[in-house]
Amino acid sequence: MPGFTRRRFVMTAAASALAATSATAQTDPLPSWNDGPAKQAILDFVKRVTVEGAVDFVPVPERIAVFDNDGTLWSEQPIYFQFAFAVDRVKALAPEHPEWKTEEPFKSLLAGDLKGLVASGEKGLLEIMAVSHTGMTTESFTKTVTDWLAGAQHPRFKRPYTDLVYQPMLELTFYLRAQGFKTFIVSGGGIEFMRPWTEKIYGIPPEQVVGSSGVVKFEMSADGKPTLMKEAKVEFIDDGPGKPVGINRFIGRRPVFAFGNSDGDQQMLEWTAAGAGLRFMGLVHHTDAEREWAYDRQSHIGKLDKALDEANAKGWTVADMKRDWKRVFAFEP
Amino acid sequence: MPGFTRRRFVMTAAASALAATSATAQTDPLPSWNDGPAKQAILDFVKRVTVEGAVDFVPVPERIAVFDNDGTLWSEQPIYFQFAFAVDRVKALAPEHPEWKTEEPFKSLLAGDLKGLVASGEKGLLEIMAVSHTGMTTESFTKTVTDWLAGAQHPRFKRPYTDLVYQPMLELTFYLRAQGFKTFIVSGGGIEFMRPWTEKIYGIPPEQVVGSSGVVKFEMSADGKPTLMKEAKVEFIDDGPGKPVGINRFIGRRPVFAFGNSDGDQQMLEWTAAGAGLRFMGLVHHTDAEREWAYDRQSHIGKLDKALDEANAKGWTVADMKRDWKRVFAFEP
């Protein structure tokens, strides 16, 4: 994401960091959160685990905080942004593939026929992901993602997708890091799709991004240049019960703080909750159709049903977007 | 590794940290290295990439340093220490498995019959690894490893295995971290075998340990307790061409500094070398049968042949143990 967009976001992130760590922070480290139970639960938890000698104290190396990405750190409507990327890639590659004019799922996709696309099912989806995400080196894919983000616009907000980061959650990640936490993304999204931009946008470096992945193969060219090729084979799905597995694989210790927004995050929250000592489990509840979107139990994207019941039953924190967030996006007036 | 051993190692690590960062450091951050080309190459590289504004400057987030473990950070003779653990586990579990008295590879292992064990081949080895490493929760395995390390002794040195950490390499990791590097282990060894102790012994936290792994499965018990079960299926071998793949998967960016000791590290060094800008590639050459071991091209463990040729051809740094290390282990007088 070079040029204008990138600089703008670095500045946004820097401004947020300042807000969270300088004079403002002494009175309010979470200025985009309304006073209420969600904000209070966060502040209480952080205070209890960071006061040395207190019964709930957690040493710095164990302050692991994990965040889902889609619907938790940025929006996921009307379609996952990574799928928007895949659709745009298919369109960009179409001139090299005249056969796509007659072959599904490409025919429907290129014709803008959503019904036909849905009819192609999971097999069609995997084909779209394969042609847009594999058959190239990891470096080439990184460039493709970066270039796309620099030019693409969200259909509703007519802004770069990275503008649709939730300001309250950004403040939360800055606040936790200022309090000695190490912040990780644990997302069902593709690990190679996120890593090119998470450091600039969230301040979370690539090595702290956990996600779904495809098989990658080491190859040595005839002239001795090593490359990593992305193959059309799914390796790991970091969603649902895969999230504790991904956490175990990549982080190797149990988080004390976890935030998600859907049933795909339920096991991650359960795994976090089952550790010894004080833990924080949070869910973003999308309740604001005006500023963002309102959806939960019936949604095809980011369905929040069983996890909401469990949160209510167990007293996990539910951040009600409409009630708890003073501001959703940084671009709001 | 609770109790005496653990405290002793924390103290050793702390003492080394002090040596590398306090008054001593101003004159020599690597006191266990003899003056010579290897030490000079390290100091020159670090100086060139850390001076802001210099042509070879590398920003802090990109200062990724990777280290192989067996034979690079600690010894690997006469057998990989993880295999010694596996053998001890089979012996400990034998009373519950009377059938092992007649079944290979267990029969040979329990009888101390090395020839019979070797004859059982890779299949036998995998069986030994399976019964000693799987069929339990991740937490139970962590406890087993920790307990074993607290009691086991290396057959030659009659000391805990963790005493066989190379003091010069420990100093090197401390020195790099003091210079803004993030240090990672990238080992063919099992990730779950290393993570319980790398933070105490090397100062490298679990989330910076990359290694081979087996499949892990999330399970929810009838009474609602989530666990991660280690299954008897290999998931990923982080060795040879697997090392750049593991680096890409876990770290997501290319290292600028890599140290190994065998042909299993060759692709990791090649992948590191192929990045833009100044890079450091190093190999430990085991040349000291008196203080440690001497082996390279013909060794069954830690074979160093092709990678040594490539290092010589390309001017990578070779740390000759006998020549370059003033002290090998911290326990030496």
GROMACS .gro file of C-alpha atoms in nm, chain A residues 61 64 138-139 182 184 191-192 195 199 205-209 213 216-218 220 224-228 235-236 241-242 244-245 247-254 267 270-271 274 310 314, chain B residues 61 64 138-139 182 184 191-192 195 199 205-209 213 216-218 220 224-228 235-236 241-242 244-245 247-254 267 270-271 274 310 314:
model
   90
   61PRO     CA    1   0.556  -1.239   2.879
   64ILE     CA    2  -0.099  -1.250   2.518
  138THR     CA    3   0.479  -1.534  -0.197
  139GLU     CA    4   0.652  -1.209  -0.291
  182LYS     CA    5   0.166  -0.864   2.297
  184PHE     CA    6  -0.187  -1.106   1.785
  191ILE     CA    7  -0.237  -1.519   0.655
  192GLU     CA    8  -0.064  -1.396   0.338
  195ARG     CA    9   0.051  -0.970   0.662
  199GLU     CA   10   0.187  -0.362   1.066
  205PRO     CA   11   0.386  -0.719   1.274
  206PRO     CA   12   0.362  -1.017   1.034
  207GLU     CA   13   0.504  -1.259   1.290
  208GLN     CA   14   0.206  -1.184   1.514
  209VAL     CA   15  -0.053  -1.267   1.250
  213SER     CA   16  -0.299  -2.078   0.479
  216VAL     CA   17   0.385  -2.319   0.009
  217LYS     CA   18   0.677  -2.492  -0.159
  218PHE     CA   19   1.046  -2.405  -0.166
  220MET     CA   20   1.537  -2.339  -0.650
  224GLY     CA   21   2.021  -2.057  -0.810
  225LYS     CA   22   1.745  -1.820  -0.703
  226PRO     CA   23   1.525  -1.964  -0.426
  227THR     CA   24   1.153  -1.889  -0.427
  228LEU     CA   25   0.846  -1.988  -0.227
  235GLU     CA   26  -0.310  -2.626   0.439
  236PHE     CA   27  -0.488  -2.494   0.745
  241PRO     CA   28  -1.199  -2.522   1.645
  242GLY     CA   29  -0.901  -2.434   1.424
  244PRO     CA   30  -0.715  -2.277   1.943
  245VAL     CA   31  -0.506  -2.505   1.720
  247ILE     CA   32  -0.294  -2.028   1.869
  248ASN     CA   33  -0.113  -2.337   1.996
  249ARG     CA   34   0.086  -2.372   1.675
  250PHE     CA   35   0.191  -2.011   1.625
  251ILE     CA   36   0.194  -1.863   1.975
  252GLY     CA   37   0.248  -2.168   2.192
  253ARG     CA   38   0.078  -2.028   2.499
  254ARG     CA   39  -0.276  -1.959   2.598
  267GLN     CA   40  -1.365  -2.194   2.054
  270GLU     CA   41  -1.353  -2.096   2.524
  271TRP     CA   42  -0.986  -2.188   2.504
  274ALA     CA   43  -1.036  -2.225   3.033
  310GLU     CA   44  -2.240  -1.840   2.566
  314LYS     CA   45  -2.090  -1.675   3.114
  394PRO     CA   46   1.119  -0.446   1.272
  397ILE     CA   47   1.492  -1.089   1.210
  471THR     CA   48  -0.047  -3.039   2.483
  472GLU     CA   49  -0.035  -2.941   2.850
  515LYS     CA   50   1.419  -1.030   1.720
  517PHE     CA   51   1.384  -1.693   1.647
  524ILE     CA   52   0.810  -2.732   1.839
  525GLU     CA   53   0.631  -2.866   2.148
  528ARG     CA   54   0.882  -2.437   2.379
  532GLU     CA   55   1.246  -1.885   2.723
  538PRO     CA   56   0.972  -1.701   2.404
  539PRO     CA   57   0.748  -1.982   2.270
  540GLU     CA   58   0.597  -1.759   2.001
  541GLN     CA   59   0.946  -1.720   1.850
  542VAL     CA   60   1.008  -2.092   1.821
  546SER     CA   61   0.495  -3.046   1.450
  549VAL     CA   62  -0.323  -3.118   1.718
  550LYS     CA   63  -0.699  -3.139   1.760
  551PHE     CA   64  -0.938  -2.925   1.963
  553MET     CA   65  -1.447  -3.033   2.418
  557GLY     CA   66  -1.725  -2.834   2.888
  558LYS     CA   67  -1.349  -2.838   2.931
  559PRO     CA   68  -1.160  -2.769   2.607
  560THR     CA   69  -0.835  -2.951   2.540
  561LEU     CA   70  -0.582  -2.978   2.259
  568GLU     CA   71   0.196  -3.221   1.023
  569PHE     CA   72   0.510  -3.036   0.922
  574PRO     CA   73   1.353  -2.700   0.220
  575GLY     CA   74   1.094  -2.697   0.501
  577PRO     CA   75   1.217  -2.140   0.444
  578VAL     CA   76   0.855  -2.264   0.439
  580ILE     CA   77   0.999  -1.912   0.826
  581ASN     CA   78   0.739  -1.790   0.580
  582ARG     CA   79   0.456  -1.950   0.773
  583PHE     CA   80   0.552  -1.844   1.125
  584ILE     CA   81   0.749  -1.524   1.078
  585GLY     CA   82   0.619  -1.395   0.747
  586ARG     CA   83   0.929  -1.205   0.654
  587ARG     CA   84   1.275  -1.296   0.539
  600GLN     CA   85   1.796  -2.378   0.232
  603GLU     CA   86   2.005  -1.967   0.090
  604TRP     CA   87   1.664  -1.810   0.153
  607ALA     CA   88   1.867  -1.420  -0.147
  643GLU     CA   89   2.837  -2.347  -0.032
  647LYS     CA   90   3.000  -1.783  -0.110
   0.00000   0.00000   0.00000
